[in-house]
Structures are given as structure tokens and as C-alpha cells.
PDB file of C-alpha atoms and ligand atoms in Angstrom:
ATOM      1  CA  MET A   1     245.243  19.750 168.421  1.00 43.00           C
ATOM      2  CA  ALA A   2     242.344  20.690 170.681  1.00 49.00           C
ATOM      3  CA  MET A   3     243.230  24.344 170.215  1.00 47.00           C
ATOM      4  CA  ASN A   4     243.375  23.982 166.404  1.00 51.00           C
ATOM      5  CA  VAL A   5     239.902  22.441 166.412  1.00 46.00           C
ATOM      6  CA  LEU A   6     238.614  25.237 168.551  1.00 47.00           C
ATOM      7  CA  MET A   7     240.207  27.835 166.230  1.00 49.00           C
ATOM      8  CA  ALA A   8     238.791  26.142 163.143  1.00 49.00           C
ATOM      9  CA  TYR A   9     235.421  26.101 164.799  1.00 48.00           C
ATOM     10  CA  ARG A  10     235.576  29.767 165.696  1.00 53.00           C
ATOM     11  CA  ILE A  11     236.592  30.716 162.237  1.00 48.00           C
ATOM     12  CA  SER A  12     233.929  28.651 160.549  1.00 54.00           C
ATOM     13  CA  SER A  13     231.332  29.911 163.100  1.00 55.00           C
ATOM     14  CA  SER A  14     232.129  33.576 162.279  1.00 58.00           C
ATOM     15  CA  LYS A  15     232.201  32.937 158.598  1.00 62.00           C
ATOM     16  CA  CYS A  16     228.746  31.219 158.870  1.00 55.00           C
ATOM     17  CA  LEU A  17     227.480  34.216 160.793  1.00 57.00           C
ATOM     18  CA  THR A  18     228.714  36.641 158.096  1.00 65.00           C
ATOM     19  CA  ILE A  19     227.186  34.453 155.320  1.00 61.00           C
ATOM     20  CA  CYS A  20     223.914  34.082 157.176  1.00 51.00           C
ATOM     21  CA  LEU A  21     223.636  37.852 157.818  1.00 64.00           C
ATOM     22  CA  GLY A  22     224.464  38.504 154.168  1.00 65.00           C
ATOM     23  CA  VAL A  23     221.910  36.128 152.954  1.00 64.00           C
ATOM     24  CA  THR A  24     219.190  37.569 155.252  1.00 64.00           C
ATOM     25  CA  PHE A  25     220.036  41.126 154.131  1.00 63.00           C
ATOM     26  CA  ILE A  26     219.793  40.092 150.441  1.00 65.00           C
ATOM     27  CA  MET A  27     216.520  38.238 150.980  1.00 64.00           C
ATOM     28  CA  GLY A  28     215.140  41.177 152.934  1.00 58.00           C
ATOM     29  CA  CYS A  29     215.950  43.590 150.062  1.00 51.00           C
ATOM     30  CA  PHE A  30     214.429  41.181 147.593  1.00 59.00           C
ATOM     31  CA  LEU A  31     211.193  40.858 149.545  1.00 52.00           C
ATOM     32  CA  ALA A  32     210.959  44.637 150.120  1.00 60.00           C
ATOM     33  CA  SER A  33     211.205  45.217 146.379  1.00 59.00           C
ATOM     34  CA  LEU A  34     208.217  43.021 145.660  1.00 55.00           C
ATOM     35  CA  PRO A  35     204.843  44.820 145.056  1.00 49.00           C
ATOM     36  CA  ILE A  36     202.384  44.522 147.868  1.00 46.00           C
ATOM     37  CA  GLN A  37     199.674  42.099 146.910  1.00 44.00           C
ATOM     38  CA  THR A  38     196.090  43.363 147.270  1.00 42.00           C
ATOM     39  CA  ASP A  39     193.039  41.442 146.307  1.00 44.00           C
ATOM     40  CA  TYR A  40     191.179  44.489 145.074  1.00 47.00           C
ATOM     41  CA  GLU A  41     191.863  47.541 143.092  1.00 54.00           C
ATOM     42  CA  ALA A  42     193.092  50.402 145.182  1.00 63.00           C
ATOM     43  CA  LEU A  43     190.517  53.095 145.665  1.00 71.00           C
ATOM     44  CA  PRO A  44     191.245  56.763 145.867  1.00 77.00           C
ATOM     45  CA  LYS A  45     192.035  58.016 149.275  1.00 72.00           C
ATOM     46  CA  PRO A  46     189.300  60.244 150.626  1.00 76.00           C
ATOM     47  CA  ILE A  47     190.240  63.849 150.397  1.00 70.00           C
ATOM     48  CA  ARG A  48     191.248  65.168 153.813  1.00 62.00           C
ATOM     49  CA  TYR A  49     191.310  68.788 154.617  1.00 57.00           C
ATOM     50  CA  GLY A  50     193.801  69.581 157.364  1.00 46.00           C
ATOM     51  CA  ILE A  51     195.650  66.824 159.145  1.00 45.00           C
ATOM     52  CA  SER A  52     194.530  67.433 162.678  1.00 49.00           C
ATOM     53  CA  ALA A  53     193.943  64.362 164.877  1.00 47.00           C
ATOM     54  CA  ARG A  54     190.275  65.107 164.894  1.00 49.00           C
ATOM     55  CA  THR A  55     190.058  64.916 161.127  1.00 49.00           C
ATOM     56  CA  GLN A  56     192.032  61.729 161.003  1.00 56.00           C
ATOM     57  CA  ALA A  57     189.561  60.095 163.418  1.00 76.00           C
ATOM     58  CA  LYS A  58     186.628  61.128 161.171  1.00 89.00           C
ATOM     59  CA  LYS A  59     184.646  58.633 159.149  1.00 96.00           C
ATOM     60  CA  ASN A  60     185.075  58.505 155.375  1.00 97.00           C
ATOM     61  CA  LEU A  61     182.213  59.458 153.128  1.00 98.00           C
ATOM     62  CA  ALA A  62     181.631  58.060 149.620  1.00 98.00           C
ATOM     63  CA  ILE A  63     179.366  60.294 147.632  1.00 98.00           C
ATOM     64  CA  VAL A  64     177.559  57.889 145.335  1.00 98.00           C
ATOM     65  CA  VAL A  65     176.004  59.560 142.258  1.00 98.00           C
ATOM     66  CA  PRO A  66     173.780  57.465 139.942  1.00 98.00           C
ATOM     67  CA  PHE A  67     174.369  58.965 136.534  1.00 97.00           C
ATOM     68  CA  ARG A  68     173.512  59.016 132.848  1.00 96.00           C
ATOM     69  CA  ASP A  69     173.694  61.907 130.342  1.00 91.00           C
ATOM     70  CA  ARG A  70     174.051  64.685 132.864  1.00 92.00           C
ATOM     71  CA  PHE A  71     177.419  66.135 131.922  1.00 93.00           C
ATOM     72  CA  GLU A  72     176.378  69.790 132.301  1.00 92.00           C
ATOM     73  CA  GLU A  73     175.129  69.106 135.833  1.00 95.00           C
ATOM     74  CA  LEU A  74     178.267  67.189 136.727  1.00 97.00           C
ATOM     75  CA  LEU A  75     180.463  70.129 135.835  1.00 97.00           C
ATOM     76  CA  GLU A  76     178.548  72.226 138.342  1.00 97.00           C
ATOM     77  CA  PHE A  77     178.055  69.552 140.958  1.00 98.00           C
ATOM     78  CA  VAL A  78     181.691  68.655 141.591  1.00 98.00           C
ATOM     79  CA  PRO A  79     183.175  72.091 142.290  1.00 98.00           C
ATOM     80  CA  HIS A  80     180.082  72.929 144.417  1.00 98.00           C
ATOM     81  CA  MET A  81     180.379  69.774 146.578  1.00 98.00           C
ATOM     82  CA  TYR A  82     184.096  70.373 147.158  1.00 98.00           C
ATOM     83  CA  GLN A  83     183.447  73.895 148.209  1.00 97.00           C
ATOM     84  CA  PHE A  84     180.503  72.895 150.413  1.00 98.00           C
ATOM     85  CA  LEU A  85     182.066  69.992 152.204  1.00 97.00           C
ATOM     86  CA  LYS A  86     185.447  71.712 152.654  1.00 95.00           C
ATOM     87  CA  LYS A  87     183.805  73.949 155.224  1.00 96.00           C
ATOM     88  CA  GLN A  88     182.569  70.868 157.136  1.00 96.00           C
ATOM     89  CA  ASN A  89     185.992  69.114 157.182  1.00 94.00           C
ATOM     90  CA  ILE A  90     184.438  65.874 155.906  1.00 95.00           C
ATOM     91  CA  PRO A  91     186.860  63.368 154.291  1.00 96.00           C
ATOM     92  CA  PHE A  92     185.083  62.354 151.170  1.00 97.00           C
ATOM     93  CA  HIS A  93     185.385  61.175 147.570  1.00 98.00           C
ATOM     94  CA  ILE A  94     182.834  61.477 144.713  1.00 98.00           C
ATOM     95  CA  PHE A  95     181.973  58.345 142.759  1.00 98.00           C
ATOM     96  CA  ILE A  96     179.995  58.753 139.543  1.00 98.00           C
ATOM     97  CA  ILE A  97     178.196  55.504 138.831  1.00 98.00           C
ATOM     98  CA  GLN A  98     177.471  55.773 135.153  1.00 98.00           C
ATOM     99  CA  GLN A  99     174.939  53.371 133.596  1.00 98.00           C
ATOM    100  CA  LYS A 100     176.282  52.225 130.194  1.00 98.00           C
ATOM    101  CA  ASP A 101     173.794  49.607 129.080  1.00 97.00           C
ATOM    102  CA  ASN A 102     170.680  49.950 126.925  1.00 96.00           C
ATOM    103  CA  ASN A 103     168.201  49.349 129.704  1.00 97.00           C
ATOM    104  CA  ARG A 104     166.129  52.048 131.306  1.00 96.00           C
ATOM    105  CA  PHE A 105     167.813  54.030 134.062  1.00 96.00           C
ATOM    106  CA  ASN A 106     167.961  52.151 137.315  1.00 97.00           C
ATOM    107  CA  ARG A 107     169.010  54.530 140.050  1.00 97.00           C
ATOM    108  CA  ALA A 108     168.622  51.977 142.907  1.00 98.00           C
ATOM    109  CA  SER A 109     170.784  49.316 141.261  1.00 98.00           C
ATOM    110  CA  LEU A 110     173.466  51.926 140.457  1.00 98.00           C
ATOM    111  CA  ILE A 111     173.494  52.904 144.202  1.00 98.00           C
ATOM    112  CA  ASN A 112     173.886  49.161 145.061  1.00 98.00           C
ATOM    113  CA  VAL A 113     176.892  48.963 142.751  1.00 98.00           C
ATOM    114  CA  GLY A 114     178.393  52.202 144.185  1.00 98.00           C
ATOM    115  CA  PHE A 115     178.070  50.829 147.642  1.00 98.00           C
ATOM    116  CA  LEU A 116     179.672  47.518 146.828  1.00 98.00           C
ATOM    117  CA  TYR A 117     182.471  49.355 145.086  1.00 98.00           C
ATOM    118  CA  THR A 118     183.283  51.642 147.980  1.00 98.00           C
ATOM    119  CA  LYS A 119     182.413  49.691 151.078  1.00 97.00           C
ATOM    120  CA  LYS A 120     185.938  48.458 151.816  1.00 96.00           C
ATOM    121  CA  ASP A 121     187.245  51.959 152.279  1.00 96.00           C
ATOM    122  CA  TYR A 122     184.294  54.123 153.272  1.00 98.00           C
ATOM    123  CA  ASP A 123     182.200  54.155 156.437  1.00 98.00           C
ATOM    124  CA  TYR A 124     179.083  55.816 155.022  1.00 98.00           C
ATOM    125  CA  ILE A 125     177.572  56.790 151.719  1.00 98.00           C
ATOM    126  CA  ALA A 126     175.537  59.755 150.460  1.00 98.00           C
ATOM    127  CA  MET A 127     173.177  58.671 147.681  1.00 98.00           C
ATOM    128  CA  HIS A 128     173.189  61.905 145.929  1.00 98.00           C
ATOM    129  CA  ASP A 129     171.243  63.315 142.954  1.00 97.00           C
ATOM    130  CA  VAL A 130     173.597  65.146 140.706  1.00 96.00           C
ATOM    131  CA  ASP A 131     171.193  68.029 140.095  1.00 95.00           C
ATOM    132  CA  LEU A 132     170.542  68.916 143.776  1.00 97.00           C
ATOM    133  CA  LEU A 133     173.158  71.231 145.289  1.00 98.00           C
ATOM    134  CA  PRO A 134     173.039  71.970 149.022  1.00 98.00           C
ATOM    135  CA  LEU A 135     173.249  75.706 149.830  1.00 97.00           C
ATOM    136  CA  ASN A 136     172.540  75.968 153.501  1.00 97.00           C
ATOM    137  CA  ASP A 137     175.746  75.370 155.600  1.00 97.00           C
ATOM    138  CA  ASN A 138     173.642  73.829 158.427  1.00 96.00           C
ATOM    139  CA  LEU A 139     173.065  70.851 156.163  1.00 97.00           C
ATOM    140  CA  LYS A 140     175.788  68.668 157.869  1.00 97.00           C
ATOM    141  CA  TYR A 141     176.966  65.659 156.030  1.00 98.00           C
ATOM    142  CA  GLU A 142     178.077  63.977 159.375  1.00 96.00           C
ATOM    143  CA  TYR A 143     178.382  60.282 159.958  1.00 97.00           C
ATOM    144  CA  PRO A 144     174.728  59.083 160.446  1.00 97.00           C
ATOM    145  CA  GLU A 145     175.512  56.970 163.463  1.00 96.00           C
ATOM    146  CA  SER A 146     171.936  56.471 164.861  1.00 96.00           C
ATOM    147  CA  GLY A 147     170.019  56.231 161.552  1.00 97.00           C
ATOM    148  CA  PRO A 148     169.831  57.404 157.980  1.00 98.00           C
ATOM    149  CA  LEU A 149     170.001  61.158 157.562  1.00 98.00           C
ATOM    150  CA  HIS A 150     167.772  62.582 154.913  1.00 98.00           C
ATOM    151  CA  ILE A 151     169.462  65.856 153.883  1.00 98.00           C
ATOM    152  CA  SER A 152     166.807  66.952 151.360  1.00 96.00           C
ATOM    153  CA  SER A 153     163.790  66.846 153.660  1.00 96.00           C
ATOM    154  CA  PRO A 154     160.295  67.327 152.428  1.00 96.00           C
ATOM    155  CA  GLN A 155     160.259  70.743 154.136  1.00 95.00           C
ATOM    156  CA  THR A 156     163.208  71.990 152.040  1.00 95.00           C
ATOM    157  CA  HIS A 157     163.266  69.931 148.825  1.00 95.00           C
ATOM    158  CA  PRO A 158     162.327  72.188 145.857  1.00 94.00           C
ATOM    159  CA  LYS A 159     159.715  69.628 144.579  1.00 92.00           C
ATOM    160  CA  TYR A 160     158.673  66.833 146.870  1.00 91.00           C
ATOM    161  CA  HIS A 161     156.943  67.492 150.172  1.00 95.00           C
ATOM    162  CA  TYR A 162     155.313  64.335 151.363  1.00 95.00           C
ATOM    163  CA  ASP A 163     156.397  63.100 154.874  1.00 95.00           C
ATOM    164  CA  THR A 164     157.904  59.801 153.869  1.00 96.00           C
ATOM    165  CA  PHE A 165     159.966  61.291 151.061  1.00 96.00           C
ATOM    166  CA  ILE A 166     163.599  60.234 151.327  1.00 97.00           C
ATOM    167  CA  GLY A 167     164.865  60.897 147.763  1.00 96.00           C
ATOM    168  CA  GLY A 168     167.384  63.483 146.620  1.00 96.00           C
ATOM    169  CA  ILE A 169     170.188  63.166 149.156  1.00 98.00           C
ATOM    170  CA  LEU A 170     170.309  60.500 151.803  1.00 98.00           C
ATOM    171  CA  LEU A 171     173.157  59.608 154.078  1.00 98.00           C
ATOM    172  CA  ILE A 172     173.329  56.109 155.483  1.00 98.00           C
ATOM    173  CA  LYS A 173     176.141  54.194 157.259  1.00 98.00           C
ATOM    174  CA  LYS A 174     177.454  50.933 155.940  1.00 98.00           C
ATOM    175  CA  GLU A 175     175.971  48.683 158.528  1.00 98.00           C
ATOM    176  CA  HIS A 176     172.456  50.143 158.069  1.00 98.00           C
ATOM    177  CA  PHE A 177     172.636  49.819 154.280  1.00 98.00           C
ATOM    178  CA  GLU A 178     173.643  46.212 154.645  1.00 98.00           C
ATOM    179  CA  MET A 179     171.029  45.565 157.297  1.00 98.00           C
ATOM    180  CA  VAL A 180     168.167  46.420 154.851  1.00 98.00           C
ATOM    181  CA  LYS A 181     169.923  44.499 151.964  1.00 98.00           C
ATOM    182  CA  GLY A 182     170.484  47.727 150.013  1.00 98.00           C
ATOM    183  CA  MET A 183     167.929  48.871 147.536  1.00 98.00           C
ATOM    184  CA  SER A 184     165.535  46.956 145.300  1.00 97.00           C
ATOM    185  CA  ASN A 185     166.794  46.155 141.799  1.00 98.00           C
ATOM    186  CA  ASN A 186     163.310  46.091 140.241  1.00 96.00           C
ATOM    187  CA  TYR A 187     162.964  49.813 139.484  1.00 96.00           C
ATOM    188  CA  TRP A 188     163.849  50.487 135.899  1.00 96.00           C
ATOM    189  CA  GLY A 189     162.635  53.939 134.781  1.00 93.00           C
ATOM    190  CA  TRP A 190     161.884  56.900 136.839  1.00 89.00           C
ATOM    191  CA  GLY A 191     160.515  56.945 140.409  1.00 87.00           C
ATOM    192  CA  LEU A 192     159.299  54.953 143.445  1.00 92.00           C
ATOM    193  CA  GLU A 193     162.657  53.232 144.252  1.00 93.00           C
ATOM    194  CA  ASP A 194     163.151  55.748 147.098  1.00 95.00           C
ATOM    195  CA  ASP A 195     159.664  55.030 148.528  1.00 95.00           C
ATOM    196  CA  GLU A 196     160.388  51.300 148.504  1.00 96.00           C
ATOM    197  CA  PHE A 197     163.607  52.015 150.299  1.00 97.00           C
ATOM    198  CA  TYR A 198     161.805  54.020 152.916  1.00 97.00           C
ATOM    199  CA  VAL A 199     159.629  50.943 153.709  1.00 97.00           C
ATOM    200  CA  ARG A 200     162.788  48.835 153.988  1.00 97.00           C
ATOM    201  CA  LEU A 201     164.209  51.327 156.583  1.00 98.00           C
ATOM    202  CA  ARG A 202     160.940  51.380 158.449  1.00 97.00           C
ATOM    203  CA  ASP A 203     160.589  47.576 158.534  1.00 97.00           C
ATOM    204  CA  ALA A 204     164.153  47.283 159.944  1.00 97.00           C
ATOM    205  CA  GLY A 205     163.156  49.738 162.727  1.00 97.00           C
ATOM    206  CA  LEU A 206     165.435  52.486 161.523  1.00 98.00           C
ATOM    207  CA  THR A 207     164.430  56.076 162.143  1.00 96.00           C
ATOM    208  CA  VAL A 208     165.151  58.558 159.397  1.00 97.00           C
ATOM    209  CA  HIS A 209     166.610  61.762 160.762  1.00 97.00           C
ATOM    210  CA  ARG A 210     166.474  65.186 159.126  1.00 97.00           C
ATOM    211  CA  PRO A 211     168.755  68.211 159.553  1.00 96.00           C
ATOM    212  CA  GLU A 212     167.900  70.642 162.376  1.00 92.00           C
ATOM    213  CA  ASN A 213     168.264  74.324 162.579  1.00 90.00           C
ATOM    214  CA  ILE A 214     167.299  74.887 158.961  1.00 95.00           C
ATOM    215  CA  ASN A 215     165.769  78.376 158.521  1.00 95.00           C
ATOM    216  CA  THR A 216     165.635  78.207 154.783  1.00 95.00           C
ATOM    217  CA  GLY A 217     162.768  76.738 152.744  1.00 96.00           C
ATOM    218  CA  THR A 218     161.969  75.096 149.497  1.00 95.00           C
ATOM    219  CA  GLU A 219     163.330  77.981 147.398  1.00 94.00           C
ATOM    220  CA  ASN A 220     166.739  78.583 148.985  1.00 96.00           C
ATOM    221  CA  THR A 221     167.959  75.419 150.726  1.00 97.00           C
ATOM    222  CA  PHE A 222     169.017  73.741 147.530  1.00 97.00           C
ATOM    223  CA  LYS A 223     169.787  74.755 144.009  1.00 96.00           C
ATOM    224  CA  HIS A 224     167.931  72.422 141.703  1.00 94.00           C
ATOM    225  CA  VAL A 225     169.837  72.420 138.426  1.00 90.00           C
ATOM    226  CA  HIS A 226     167.630  72.296 135.427  1.00 76.00           C
ATOM    227  CA  ASP A 227     169.018  71.612 132.015  1.00 64.00           C
ATOM    228  CA  ARG A 228     168.306  74.310 129.471  1.00 59.00           C
ATOM    229  CA  THR A 229     166.936  71.893 127.038  1.00 60.00           C
ATOM    230  CA  TYR A 230     163.763  70.249 128.472  1.00 62.00           C
ATOM    231  CA  ARG A 231     164.653  66.843 129.743  1.00 72.00           C
ATOM    232  CA  LYS A 232     161.972  64.170 129.734  1.00 79.00           C
ATOM    233  CA  ARG A 233     161.612  61.774 132.631  1.00 84.00           C
ATOM    234  CA  ASP A 234     161.095  58.076 131.742  1.00 88.00           C
ATOM    235  CA  THR A 235     157.778  57.621 133.600  1.00 89.00           C
ATOM    236  CA  ARG A 236     156.601  54.840 131.250  1.00 89.00           C
ATOM    237  CA  LYS A 237     155.030  51.830 132.873  1.00 89.00           C
ATOM    238  CA  CYS A 238     155.064  48.670 130.815  1.00 89.00           C
ATOM    239  CA  PHE A 239     154.281  44.990 131.386  1.00 82.00           C
ATOM    240  CA  ASN A 240     153.226  44.529 134.995  1.00 87.00           C
ATOM    241  CA  GLN A 241     155.620  47.178 136.306  1.00 88.00           C
ATOM    242  CA  ARG A 242     152.941  49.298 137.967  1.00 85.00           C
ATOM    243  CA  GLU A 243     151.681  46.393 140.015  1.00 86.00           C
ATOM    244  CA  VAL A 244     155.065  45.096 140.997  1.00 84.00           C
ATOM    245  CA  THR A 245     156.762  48.387 141.901  1.00 86.00           C
ATOM    246  CA  ARG A 246     153.925  49.461 144.118  1.00 88.00           C
ATOM    247  CA  ARG A 247     154.726  46.622 146.460  1.00 92.00           C
ATOM    248  CA  ARG A 248     157.579  46.091 148.903  1.00 94.00           C
ATOM    249  CA  ASP A 249     160.335  43.956 147.308  1.00 94.00           C
ATOM    250  CA  ARG A 250     161.501  41.300 149.807  1.00 96.00           C
ATOM    251  CA  VAL A 251     163.632  39.429 147.290  1.00 96.00           C
ATOM    252  CA  THR A 252     166.150  41.670 145.475  1.00 97.00           C
ATOM    253  CA  GLY A 253     168.852  43.961 146.812  1.00 98.00           C
ATOM    254  CA  LEU A 254     172.586  44.289 147.437  1.00 98.00           C
ATOM    255  CA  HIS A 255     173.074  40.505 147.314  1.00 97.00           C
ATOM    256  CA  ASP A 256     171.770  39.968 143.818  1.00 97.00           C
ATOM    257  CA  VAL A 257     172.353  43.167 141.783  1.00 98.00           C
ATOM    258  CA  SER A 258     173.561  41.865 138.442  1.00 98.00           C
ATOM    259  CA  TYR A 259     176.192  43.989 136.699  1.00 98.00           C
ATOM    260  CA  GLU A 260     179.630  44.290 135.116  1.00 98.00           C
ATOM    261  CA  ILE A 261     182.023  47.153 135.570  1.00 98.00           C
ATOM    262  CA  ASP A 262     183.353  47.987 132.086  1.00 98.00           C
ATOM    263  CA  ASN A 263     186.051  50.304 133.339  1.00 98.00           C
ATOM    264  CA  THR A 264     186.771  53.167 135.785  1.00 98.00           C
ATOM    265  CA  HIS A 265     188.307  56.524 135.218  1.00 98.00           C
ATOM    266  CA  SER A 266     190.011  58.962 137.514  1.00 97.00           C
ATOM    267  CA  VAL A 267     188.816  62.259 136.245  1.00 97.00           C
ATOM    268  CA  THR A 268     189.324  65.878 137.514  1.00 97.00           C
ATOM    269  CA  ILE A 269     186.906  68.673 137.000  1.00 98.00           C
ATOM    270  CA  ASP A 270     188.529  72.104 137.752  1.00 97.00           C
ATOM    271  CA  SER A 271     191.433  70.035 139.063  1.00 97.00           C
ATOM    272  CA  LEU A 272     189.171  68.246 141.571  1.00 98.00           C
ATOM    273  CA  PRO A 273     189.385  64.492 141.530  1.00 97.00           C
ATOM    274  CA  ILE A 274     186.420  62.125 141.040  1.00 98.00           C
ATOM    275  CA  THR A 275     186.083  58.609 139.982  1.00 98.00           C
ATOM    276  CA  VAL A 276     183.775  57.568 137.204  1.00 98.00           C
ATOM    277  CA  ILE A 277     182.623  53.907 137.151  1.00 98.00           C
ATOM    278  CA  ASN A 278     181.037  52.639 133.975  1.00 98.00           C
ATOM    279  CA  VAL A 279     178.531  50.059 134.800  1.00 98.00           C
ATOM    280  CA  ARG A 280     176.537  47.626 132.668  1.00 98.00           C
ATOM    281  CA  LEU A 281     173.424  46.554 134.555  1.00 98.00           C
ATOM    282  CA  ILE A 282     172.173  43.114 133.500  1.00 98.00           C
ATOM    283  CA  CYS A 283     168.411  42.699 133.295  1.00 97.00           C
ATOM    284  CA  ASN A 284     166.640  39.428 133.708  1.00 96.00           C
ATOM    285  CA  LYS A 285     163.662  39.938 131.498  1.00 95.00           C
ATOM    286  CA  THR A 286     161.825  36.990 133.055  1.00 95.00           C
ATOM    287  CA  VAL A 287     161.681  38.889 136.327  1.00 95.00           C
ATOM    288  CA  THR A 288     161.613  42.505 135.251  1.00 96.00           C
ATOM    289  CA  PRO A 289     160.513  42.722 131.598  1.00 95.00           C
ATOM    290  CA  TRP A 290     159.982  46.469 131.957  1.00 93.00           C
ATOM    291  CA  CYS A 291     163.712  47.107 131.924  1.00 96.00           C
ATOM    292  CA  GLN A 292     163.051  47.917 128.342  1.00 95.00           C
ATOM    293  CA  CYS A 293     159.751  49.431 127.087  1.00 90.00           C
ATOM    294  CA  SER A 294     158.974  49.506 123.403  1.00 84.00           C
ATOM    295  CA  GLU A 295     156.893  52.725 123.532  1.00 78.00           C
ATOM    296  CA  PRO A 296     158.903  55.925 123.274  1.00 77.00           C
ATOM    297  CA  VAL A 297     159.291  58.257 126.230  1.00 73.00           C
ATOM    298  CA  LYS A 298     156.481  60.772 126.164  1.00 67.00           C
ATOM    299  CA  THR A 299     157.539  64.363 125.810  1.00 61.00           C
ATOM    300  CA  LYS A 300     155.696  66.612 128.169  1.00 55.00           C
ATOM    301  CA  LYS A 301     154.675  69.961 126.767  1.00 53.00           C
ATOM    302  CA  VAL A 302     156.999  72.777 127.939  1.00 48.00           C
ATOM    303  CA  LYS A 303     154.926  75.525 129.472  1.00 45.00           C
TER     304      LYS A 303
HETATM  305  C1  LIG B   1     165.966  34.872 135.485  1.00 76.18           C
HETATM  306  O1  LIG B   1     165.164  34.676 136.548  1.00 76.18           O
HETATM  307  C2  LIG B   1     164.507  33.424 136.452  1.00 76.18           C
HETATM  308  C3  LIG B   1     163.488  33.442 137.708  1.00 76.18           C
HETATM  309  O2  LIG B   1     164.055  33.678 138.866  1.00 76.18           O
HETATM  310  C4  LIG B   1     165.539  32.331 136.589  1.00 76.18           C
HETATM  311  O3  LIG B   1     164.900  31.051 136.554  1.00 76.18           O
HETATM  312  C5  LIG B   1     166.501  32.418 135.385  1.00 76.18           C
HETATM  313  O4  LIG B   1     167.556  31.527 135.529  1.00 76.18           O
HETATM  314  C6  LIG B   1     167.108  33.838 135.326  1.00 76.18           C
HETATM  315  N1  LIG B   1     167.873  34.038 134.107  1.00 76.18           N
HETATM  316  C7  LIG B   1     169.069  34.372 134.068  1.00 76.18           C
HETATM  317  C8  LIG B   1     169.702  34.508 132.700  1.00 76.18           C
HETATM  318  O5  LIG B   1     169.673  34.639 135.000  1.00 76.18           O
END
């Protein structure tokens, strides 16, 4: 009797073990087949040239290009940047932040949007004009650990030569961009947003660095792409824009940029991948009535 019980127990025990293992296996298969849940849209992996350990350890660069109506420039920009950065072994991806609303162009807000979009996967951004192509290989797009790196210095920029100029191409790491609350959202129309950003950096105690060992000058450090047809800049000033945009903005920035992303596109130019993000910036006309001006853009005479 005792032996029978023991036998029965052994049999049921081994049966149970088999069933348990079976169930575990089936559950495991089921769980493995489920899609991985992520709370955000997967971003393109930065392009990595070579797979050396050194490259893997490198920081990822998001090239953020504020954009509207510059298709010709884009066709030239993308292959150029791939060729240029390949030599430096920098893992990067290009994000074209295209403004799709009817307001005046707002470069700084588009940069804020580009930063927010890329910050989970990238360690630093290059805010990059689409019409400024680096030519000198000593312009290194390295991780700007100790402070923002102004690639297009006043000594080498084709057009702007004042000391505090930081427009064109500026590299900044994520922590520093967040530290200064990003850029002001008040600058609709052309100009001054970069000068305001300079004051933000200075007030935060950040030193702007510039590339060293540059033996080229204003003529041959960059290629400044000019569209064949004369393109007018929107330098209009309406309402109290002039007064407000001359002053440091201590209110707006990364935390309150108002926008919607209509859609995003993975595009290739000459087989080189980029991401186009179509953004609708939302203007609060109580705060910045100059986001739309009624007078037409003045056409400068072509010499
Ligand atoms: C616009 O800004 C004003 C002043 O800050 C605020 O009172 C108002 O609610 C804002 N309007 C919208 C539509 O967000």
C-alpha cells in the first residue's frame, strides 16, 4: 500500500513537472512573440561608420536643420554632410525640421522642436543652416563637452563677423541646451534669435568655443549656397516686435514651444537617409502678434 502511494506520487509528480515545463515553454513562446512596447516612436539609428570599439563609444549627433522652401539647398546639403562627417567618424543623423504653418519662419522654435524630438537618442545637436557647407576638414563636429562649439566663427563665416555671432552652425550638448531652456520662441521672421541665444549662454556662464587650427578664411572655409533666383529675407518688423526682440527673453523656451507634428518622413537623397519632420508652430497672437505681418516682404534690389 505504502509503496503504491509512493509510486502514484512519483508518477503524478513527474507528470506535473512535464506539464509545468510545457506550459512554461508555451508561455515563453507567446511572450517572445509579442511586440516590444515603447512609449515613443522609434528614431533612426545614427549612422555609424566602422564598428570599432572607439566608434561605438562615441556620442551621437543629431543635425537639426530648421527648414522651409529650400529644396535645392537640401539636395546639396545632405550628400555634402555625409561626405564631410564620414571622414570624422561621427555617428550622426540629419533631421529636417520643416515649418508647415502660415506664420513667419521661426528658426529658434524649430530648433527647440528638433531638440525635443531627438533628445532621447542623441547626446548633442548641431543647429545647422542648410545653406552653409563646411569645407575645411579641421572643422571638427566633436562632442562639445565643455561648452557650445561655434563651427561658423566670425573669422570664417562668409557674412557675419561680429565677436558675439553664434549663428550658422552651433554644436551644443543636451545638458547645456536644457540648462539655458533652449531658445526663445518669440523670434518670428529673420534674425536676432541667435544673438538672444548668445546672451542665454553667457548668463548661464557657458563659454562658446571656436575651432582651432583653421587656416582658411571667410572665402574658403564654407560654401555659402545661394539660390539662383534672388531670395528675399523676411526682415519686416511689425507691432512691437523691434522692442521685444531686442531684449533678453526670460520667459519662453524649450518648456513652452507650442507646436504639432503633422507627420514625419524617412527620405533618402542619393540613397542617404534623412528624416523630415513636418511641424506646425502655434502662435499666441496675444504674446507675439508679429508672427504674421500684413505688409508684404520687401524685395531688395538685385545688384
Ligand atoms: C496666450 O497668452 C496669454 C498671455 O500669456 C494667455 O492668457 C492666453 O491664454 C494664451 N492663449 C492661448 C490660446 O494659449
